PDB file of C-alpha atoms in Angstrom:
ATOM      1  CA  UNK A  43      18.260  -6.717  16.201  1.00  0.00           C
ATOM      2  CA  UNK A  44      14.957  -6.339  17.416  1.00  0.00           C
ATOM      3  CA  UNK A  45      15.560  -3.756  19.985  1.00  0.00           C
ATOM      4  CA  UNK A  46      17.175  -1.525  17.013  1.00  0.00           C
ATOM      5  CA  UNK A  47      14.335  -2.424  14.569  1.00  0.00           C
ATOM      6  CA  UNK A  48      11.893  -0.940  17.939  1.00  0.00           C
ATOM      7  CA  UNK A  49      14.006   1.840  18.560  1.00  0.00           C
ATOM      8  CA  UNK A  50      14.034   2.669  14.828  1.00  0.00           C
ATOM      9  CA  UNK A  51      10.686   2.783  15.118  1.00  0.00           C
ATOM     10  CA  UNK A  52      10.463   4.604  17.728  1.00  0.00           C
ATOM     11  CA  UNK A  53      11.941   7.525  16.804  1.00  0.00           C
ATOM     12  CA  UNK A  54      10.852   7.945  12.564  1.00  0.00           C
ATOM     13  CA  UNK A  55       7.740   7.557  12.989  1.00  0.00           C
ATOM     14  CA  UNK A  56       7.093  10.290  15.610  1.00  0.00           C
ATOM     15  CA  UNK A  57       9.636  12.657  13.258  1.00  0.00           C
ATOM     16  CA  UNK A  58       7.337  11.815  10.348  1.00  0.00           C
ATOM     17  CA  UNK A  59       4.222  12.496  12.057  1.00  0.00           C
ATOM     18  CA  UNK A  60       5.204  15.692  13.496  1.00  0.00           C
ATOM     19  CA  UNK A  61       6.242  16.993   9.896  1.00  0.00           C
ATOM     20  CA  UNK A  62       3.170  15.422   8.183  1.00  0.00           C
ATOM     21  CA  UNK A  63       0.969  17.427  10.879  1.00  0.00           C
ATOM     22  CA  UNK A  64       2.258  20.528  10.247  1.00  0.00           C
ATOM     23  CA  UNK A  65       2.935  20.060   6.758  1.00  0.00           C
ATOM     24  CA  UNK A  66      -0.830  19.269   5.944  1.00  0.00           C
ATOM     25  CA  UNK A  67      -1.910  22.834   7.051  1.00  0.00           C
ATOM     26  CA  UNK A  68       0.235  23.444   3.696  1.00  0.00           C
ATOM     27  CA  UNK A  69      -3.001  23.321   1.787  1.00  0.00           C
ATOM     28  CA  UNK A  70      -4.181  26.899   3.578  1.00  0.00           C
ATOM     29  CA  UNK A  71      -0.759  28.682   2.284  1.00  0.00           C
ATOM     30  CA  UNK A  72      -1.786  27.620  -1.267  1.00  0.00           C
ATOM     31  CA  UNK A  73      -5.692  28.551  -1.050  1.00  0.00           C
ATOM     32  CA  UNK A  74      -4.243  32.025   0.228  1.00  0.00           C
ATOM     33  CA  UNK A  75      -1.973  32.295  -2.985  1.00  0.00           C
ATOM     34  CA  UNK A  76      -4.482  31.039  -5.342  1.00  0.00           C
ATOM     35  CA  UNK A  77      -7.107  33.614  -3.823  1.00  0.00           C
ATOM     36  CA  UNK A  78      -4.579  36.327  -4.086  1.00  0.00           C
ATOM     37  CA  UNK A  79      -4.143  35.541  -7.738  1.00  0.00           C
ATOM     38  CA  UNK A  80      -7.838  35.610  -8.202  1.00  0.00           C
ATOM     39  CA  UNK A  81      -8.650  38.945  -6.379  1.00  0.00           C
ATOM     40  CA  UNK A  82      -5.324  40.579  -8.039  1.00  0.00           C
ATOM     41  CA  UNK A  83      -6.575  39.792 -11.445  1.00  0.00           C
ATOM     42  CA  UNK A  84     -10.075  41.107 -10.988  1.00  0.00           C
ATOM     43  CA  UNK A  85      -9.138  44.158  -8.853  1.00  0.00           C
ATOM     44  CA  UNK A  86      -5.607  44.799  -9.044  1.00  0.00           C
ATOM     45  CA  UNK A  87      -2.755  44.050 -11.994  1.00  0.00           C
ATOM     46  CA  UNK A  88      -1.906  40.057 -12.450  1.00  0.00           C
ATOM     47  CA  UNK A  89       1.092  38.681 -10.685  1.00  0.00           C
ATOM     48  CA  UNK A  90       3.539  37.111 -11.822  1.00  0.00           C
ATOM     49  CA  UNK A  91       4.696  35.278  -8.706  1.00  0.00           C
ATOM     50  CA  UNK A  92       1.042  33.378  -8.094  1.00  0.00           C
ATOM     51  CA  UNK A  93       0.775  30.548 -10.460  1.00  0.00           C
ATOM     52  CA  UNK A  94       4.460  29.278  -9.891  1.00  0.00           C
ATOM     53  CA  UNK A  95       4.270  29.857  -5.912  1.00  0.00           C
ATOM     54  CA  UNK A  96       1.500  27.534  -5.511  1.00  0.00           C
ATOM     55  CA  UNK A  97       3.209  25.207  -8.134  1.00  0.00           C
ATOM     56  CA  UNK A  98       6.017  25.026  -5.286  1.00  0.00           C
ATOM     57  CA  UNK A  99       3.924  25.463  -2.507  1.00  0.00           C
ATOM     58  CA  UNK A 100       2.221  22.183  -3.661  1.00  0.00           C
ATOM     59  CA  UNK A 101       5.201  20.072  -4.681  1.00  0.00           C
ATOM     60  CA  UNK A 102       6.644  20.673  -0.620  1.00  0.00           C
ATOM     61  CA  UNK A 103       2.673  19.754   0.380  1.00  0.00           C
ATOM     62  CA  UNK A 104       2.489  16.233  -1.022  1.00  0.00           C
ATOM     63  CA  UNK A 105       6.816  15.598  -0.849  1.00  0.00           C
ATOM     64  CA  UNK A 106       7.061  16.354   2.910  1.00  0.00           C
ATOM     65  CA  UNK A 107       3.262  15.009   3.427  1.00  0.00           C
ATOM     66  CA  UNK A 108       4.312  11.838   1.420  1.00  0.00           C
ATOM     67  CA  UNK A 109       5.964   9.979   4.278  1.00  0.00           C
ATOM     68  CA  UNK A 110       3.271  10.689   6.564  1.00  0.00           C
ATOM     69  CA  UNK A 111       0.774   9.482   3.957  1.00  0.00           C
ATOM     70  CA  UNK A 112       2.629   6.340   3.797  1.00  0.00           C
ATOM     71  CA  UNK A 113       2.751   5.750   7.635  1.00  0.00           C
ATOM     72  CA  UNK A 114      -1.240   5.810   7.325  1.00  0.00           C
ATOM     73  CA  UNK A 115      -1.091   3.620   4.969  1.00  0.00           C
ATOM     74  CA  UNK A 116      -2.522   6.193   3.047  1.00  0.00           C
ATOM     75  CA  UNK A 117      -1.373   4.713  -0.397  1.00  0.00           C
ATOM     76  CA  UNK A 118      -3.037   2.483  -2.911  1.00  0.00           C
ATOM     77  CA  UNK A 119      -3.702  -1.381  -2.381  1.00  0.00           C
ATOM     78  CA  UNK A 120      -5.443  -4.003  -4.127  1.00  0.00           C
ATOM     79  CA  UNK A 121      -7.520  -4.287  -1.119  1.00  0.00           C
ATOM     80  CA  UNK A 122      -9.790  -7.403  -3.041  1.00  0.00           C
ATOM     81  CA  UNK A 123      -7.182 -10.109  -2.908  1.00  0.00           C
ATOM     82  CA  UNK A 124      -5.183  -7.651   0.184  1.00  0.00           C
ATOM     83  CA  UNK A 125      -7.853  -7.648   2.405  1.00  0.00           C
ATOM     84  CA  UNK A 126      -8.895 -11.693   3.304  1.00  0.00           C
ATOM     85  CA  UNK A 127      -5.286 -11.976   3.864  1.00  0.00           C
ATOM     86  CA  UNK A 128      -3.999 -12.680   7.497  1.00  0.00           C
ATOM     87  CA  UNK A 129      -1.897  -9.936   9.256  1.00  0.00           C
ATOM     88  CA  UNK A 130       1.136 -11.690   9.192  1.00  0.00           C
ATOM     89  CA  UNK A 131       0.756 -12.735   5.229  1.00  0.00           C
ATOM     90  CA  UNK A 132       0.024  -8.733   4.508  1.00  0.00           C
ATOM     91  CA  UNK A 133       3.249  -8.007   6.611  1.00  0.00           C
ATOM     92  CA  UNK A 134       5.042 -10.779   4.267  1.00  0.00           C
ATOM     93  CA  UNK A 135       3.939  -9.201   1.223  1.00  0.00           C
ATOM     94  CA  UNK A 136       4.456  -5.577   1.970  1.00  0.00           C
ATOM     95  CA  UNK A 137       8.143  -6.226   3.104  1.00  0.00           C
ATOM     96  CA  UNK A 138       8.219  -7.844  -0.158  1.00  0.00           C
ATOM     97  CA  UNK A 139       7.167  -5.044  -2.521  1.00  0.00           C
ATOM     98  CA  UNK A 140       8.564  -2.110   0.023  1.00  0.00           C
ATOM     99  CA  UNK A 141      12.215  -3.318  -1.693  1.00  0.00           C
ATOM    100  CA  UNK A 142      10.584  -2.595  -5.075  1.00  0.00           C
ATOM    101  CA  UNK A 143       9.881   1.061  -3.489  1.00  0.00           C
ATOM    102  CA  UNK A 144      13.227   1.097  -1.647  1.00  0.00           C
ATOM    103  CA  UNK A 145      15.140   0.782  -4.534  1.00  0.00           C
ATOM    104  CA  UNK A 146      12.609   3.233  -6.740  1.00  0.00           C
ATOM    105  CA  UNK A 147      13.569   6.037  -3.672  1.00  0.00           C
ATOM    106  CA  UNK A 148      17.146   5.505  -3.904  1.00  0.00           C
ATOM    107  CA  UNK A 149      17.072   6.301  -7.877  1.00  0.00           C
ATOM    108  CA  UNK A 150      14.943   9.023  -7.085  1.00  0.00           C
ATOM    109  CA  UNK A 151      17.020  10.584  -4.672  1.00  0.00           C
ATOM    110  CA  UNK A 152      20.070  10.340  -6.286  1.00  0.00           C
ATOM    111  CA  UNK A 153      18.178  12.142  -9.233  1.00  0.00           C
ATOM    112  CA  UNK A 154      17.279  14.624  -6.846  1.00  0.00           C
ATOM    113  CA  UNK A 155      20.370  15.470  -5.785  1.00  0.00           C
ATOM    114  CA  UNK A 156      22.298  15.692  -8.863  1.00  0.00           C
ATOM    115  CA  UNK A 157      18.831  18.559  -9.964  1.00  0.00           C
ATOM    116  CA  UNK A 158      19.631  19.737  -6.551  1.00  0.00           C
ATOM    117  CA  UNK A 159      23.223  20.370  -7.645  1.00  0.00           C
ATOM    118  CA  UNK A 160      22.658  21.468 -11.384  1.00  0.00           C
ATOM    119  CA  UNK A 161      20.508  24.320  -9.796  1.00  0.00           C
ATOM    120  CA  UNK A 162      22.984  24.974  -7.576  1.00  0.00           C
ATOM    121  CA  UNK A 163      25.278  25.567 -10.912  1.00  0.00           C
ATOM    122  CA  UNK A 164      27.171  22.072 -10.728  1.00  0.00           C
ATOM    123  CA  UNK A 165      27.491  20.549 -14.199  1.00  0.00           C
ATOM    124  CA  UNK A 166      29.291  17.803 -13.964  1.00  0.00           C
ATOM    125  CA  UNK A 167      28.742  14.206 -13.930  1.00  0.00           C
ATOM    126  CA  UNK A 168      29.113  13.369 -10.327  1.00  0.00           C
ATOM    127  CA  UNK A 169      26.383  15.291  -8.037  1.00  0.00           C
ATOM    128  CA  UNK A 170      27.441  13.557  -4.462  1.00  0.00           C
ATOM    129  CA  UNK A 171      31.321  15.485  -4.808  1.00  0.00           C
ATOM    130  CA  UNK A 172      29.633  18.490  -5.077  1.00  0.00           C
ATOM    131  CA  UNK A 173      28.258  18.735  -2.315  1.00  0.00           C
ATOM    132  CA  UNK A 174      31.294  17.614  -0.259  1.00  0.00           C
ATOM    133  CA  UNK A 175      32.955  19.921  -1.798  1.00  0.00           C
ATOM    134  CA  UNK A 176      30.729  22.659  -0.105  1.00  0.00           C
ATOM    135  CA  UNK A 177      33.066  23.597   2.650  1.00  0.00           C
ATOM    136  CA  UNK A 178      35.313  25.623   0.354  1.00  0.00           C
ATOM    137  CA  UNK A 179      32.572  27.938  -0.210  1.00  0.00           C
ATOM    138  CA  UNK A 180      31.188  30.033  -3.075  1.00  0.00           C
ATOM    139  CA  UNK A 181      34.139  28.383  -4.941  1.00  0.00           C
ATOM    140  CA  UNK A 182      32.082  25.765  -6.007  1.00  0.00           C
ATOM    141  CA  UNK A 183      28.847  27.447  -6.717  1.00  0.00           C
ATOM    142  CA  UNK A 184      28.301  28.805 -10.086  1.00  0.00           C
ATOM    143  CA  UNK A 185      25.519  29.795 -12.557  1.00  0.00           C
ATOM    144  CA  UNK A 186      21.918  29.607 -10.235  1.00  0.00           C
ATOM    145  CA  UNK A 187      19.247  28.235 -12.237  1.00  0.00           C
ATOM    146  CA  UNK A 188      16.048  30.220 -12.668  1.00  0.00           C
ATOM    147  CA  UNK A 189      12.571  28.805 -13.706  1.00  0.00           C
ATOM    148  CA  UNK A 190      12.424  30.054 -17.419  1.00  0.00           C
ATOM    149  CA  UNK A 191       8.811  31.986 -16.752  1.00  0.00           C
ATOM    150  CA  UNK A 192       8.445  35.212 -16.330  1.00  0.00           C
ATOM    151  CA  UNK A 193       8.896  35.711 -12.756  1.00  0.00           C
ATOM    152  CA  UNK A 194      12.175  33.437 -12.782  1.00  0.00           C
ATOM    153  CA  UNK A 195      12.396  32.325  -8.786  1.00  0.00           C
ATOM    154  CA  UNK A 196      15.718  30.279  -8.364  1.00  0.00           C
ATOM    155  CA  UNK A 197      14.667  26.562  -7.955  1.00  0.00           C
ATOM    156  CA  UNK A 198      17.149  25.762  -5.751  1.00  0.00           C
ATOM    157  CA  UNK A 199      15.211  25.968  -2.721  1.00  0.00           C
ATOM    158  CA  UNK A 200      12.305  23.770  -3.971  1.00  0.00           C
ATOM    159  CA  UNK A 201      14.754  21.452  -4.801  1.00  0.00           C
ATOM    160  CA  UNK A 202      16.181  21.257  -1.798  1.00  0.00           C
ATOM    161  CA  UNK A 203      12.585  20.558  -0.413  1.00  0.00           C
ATOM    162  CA  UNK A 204      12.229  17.479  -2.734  1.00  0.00           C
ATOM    163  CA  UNK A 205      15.479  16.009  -1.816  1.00  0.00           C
ATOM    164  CA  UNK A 206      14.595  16.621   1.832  1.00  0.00           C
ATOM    165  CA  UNK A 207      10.786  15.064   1.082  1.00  0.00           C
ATOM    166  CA  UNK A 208      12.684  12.003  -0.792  1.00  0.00           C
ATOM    167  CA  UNK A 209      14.400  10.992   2.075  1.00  0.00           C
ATOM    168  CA  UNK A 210      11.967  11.552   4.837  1.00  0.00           C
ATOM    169  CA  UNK A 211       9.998   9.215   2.534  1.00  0.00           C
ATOM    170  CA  UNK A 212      12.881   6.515   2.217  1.00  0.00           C
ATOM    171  CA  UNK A 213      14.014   6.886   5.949  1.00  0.00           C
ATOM    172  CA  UNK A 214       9.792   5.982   6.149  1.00  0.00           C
ATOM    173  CA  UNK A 215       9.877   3.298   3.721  1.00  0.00           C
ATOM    174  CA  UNK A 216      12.216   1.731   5.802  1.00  0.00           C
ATOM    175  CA  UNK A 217      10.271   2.372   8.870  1.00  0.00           C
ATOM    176  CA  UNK A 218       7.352   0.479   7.219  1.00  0.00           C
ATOM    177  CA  UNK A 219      10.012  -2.679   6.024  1.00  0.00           C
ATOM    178  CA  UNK A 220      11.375  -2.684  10.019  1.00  0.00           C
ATOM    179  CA  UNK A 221       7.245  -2.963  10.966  1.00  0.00           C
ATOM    180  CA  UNK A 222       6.935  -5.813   8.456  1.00  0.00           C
ATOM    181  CA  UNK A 223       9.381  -7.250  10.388  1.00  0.00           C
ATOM    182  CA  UNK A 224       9.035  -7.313  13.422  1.00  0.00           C
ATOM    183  CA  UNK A 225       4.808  -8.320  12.835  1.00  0.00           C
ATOM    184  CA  UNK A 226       6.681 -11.386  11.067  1.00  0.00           C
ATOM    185  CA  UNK A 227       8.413 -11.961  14.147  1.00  0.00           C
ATOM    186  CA  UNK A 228       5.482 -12.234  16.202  1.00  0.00           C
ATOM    187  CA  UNK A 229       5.118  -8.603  17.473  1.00  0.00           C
ATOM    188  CA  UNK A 230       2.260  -6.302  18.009  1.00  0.00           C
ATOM    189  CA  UNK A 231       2.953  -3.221  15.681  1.00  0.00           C
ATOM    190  CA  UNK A 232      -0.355  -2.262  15.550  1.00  0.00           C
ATOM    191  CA  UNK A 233      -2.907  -2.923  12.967  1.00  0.00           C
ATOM    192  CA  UNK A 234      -1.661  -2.406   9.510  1.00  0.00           C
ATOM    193  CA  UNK A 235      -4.435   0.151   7.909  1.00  0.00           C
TER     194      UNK A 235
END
């Protein structure tokens, strides 16, 4: 069990890191949108498309850079009480409370997915069938939703990205519980930031 904890390892945490490192230059597509949407509304007409693109272009930045954030241990601690405690007593209580996230990710990506398939014009009370049903084609797609403001993008595909960013983050979260582990077990997974 080990060797499969290691080799789990092994391989998310690379996939993570690749994302988060090209996700994080994310910030630079949404300073160029914002700056277009100042310089149109001094010199040119407003658009319409500014505001809400850099609404999505944010929600993919910290979804797909959440993971990575969490492999940094980039999230919030009570580092007081956190901080005198021995490596292997921090590695006790985060495998602890990661089942507390674990089981907040789950609900949150099943969320996602039924949005995910109410955009994609499923309304009915079972999201999951929907999207096995996919292989017969437009038959099951229906009515697209469309942001109600003025511009009305379809929010499919920034739903998409959020179901995608929800379980990068869970296949991380359990990434982080496998670490736990194994440091319980007596081996070297590095220094827990």
């Amino acid at each position: 069990m080990t060797g499969a904890l290691q080799a789990y390892v092994r391989v998310i945490d690379p996939f993570n890191r690749i994302i988060g490192r090209i996700v994080m230059y994310g910030i630079f597509v949404m300073m160029g949108i914002l700056l277009w949407s100042s310089v149109s509304k001094v010199f040119f007409l407003p658009s319409l498309w500014t505001l809400e693109m850099a609404q999505f272009a944010m929600v993919a930045y910290y979804i797909l850079g959440g993971p990575y954030s969490i492999q940094l241990g980039s999230n919030v601690r009570m580092d007081l009480i956190y901080g005198e405690m021995s490596d292997r007593r921090k590695a006790a209580i985060d495998a602890l409370t990661v089942v507390f996230l674990l089981v907040y990710l789950v609900f949150l990506l099943y969320g996602g997915i039924a949005s995910t398939a109410y955009s994609l014009g499923y309304f009915g009370s079972e999201p999951i069938s929907f999207f096995a049903g996919l292989a017969t084609g437009n038959a099951e797609l229906g009515f697209l939703e469309r942001s109600p403001t003025s511009w009305r993008p379809y929010l499919w595909p920034i739903k998409v990205i959020m179901v995608i960013g929800i379980f990068l983050m869970l296949l991380q979260v359990l990434c982080e519980l496998a670490k736990d582990i194994l440091r319980l077990k007596g081996h070297d997974m590095g220094a827990k930031i």
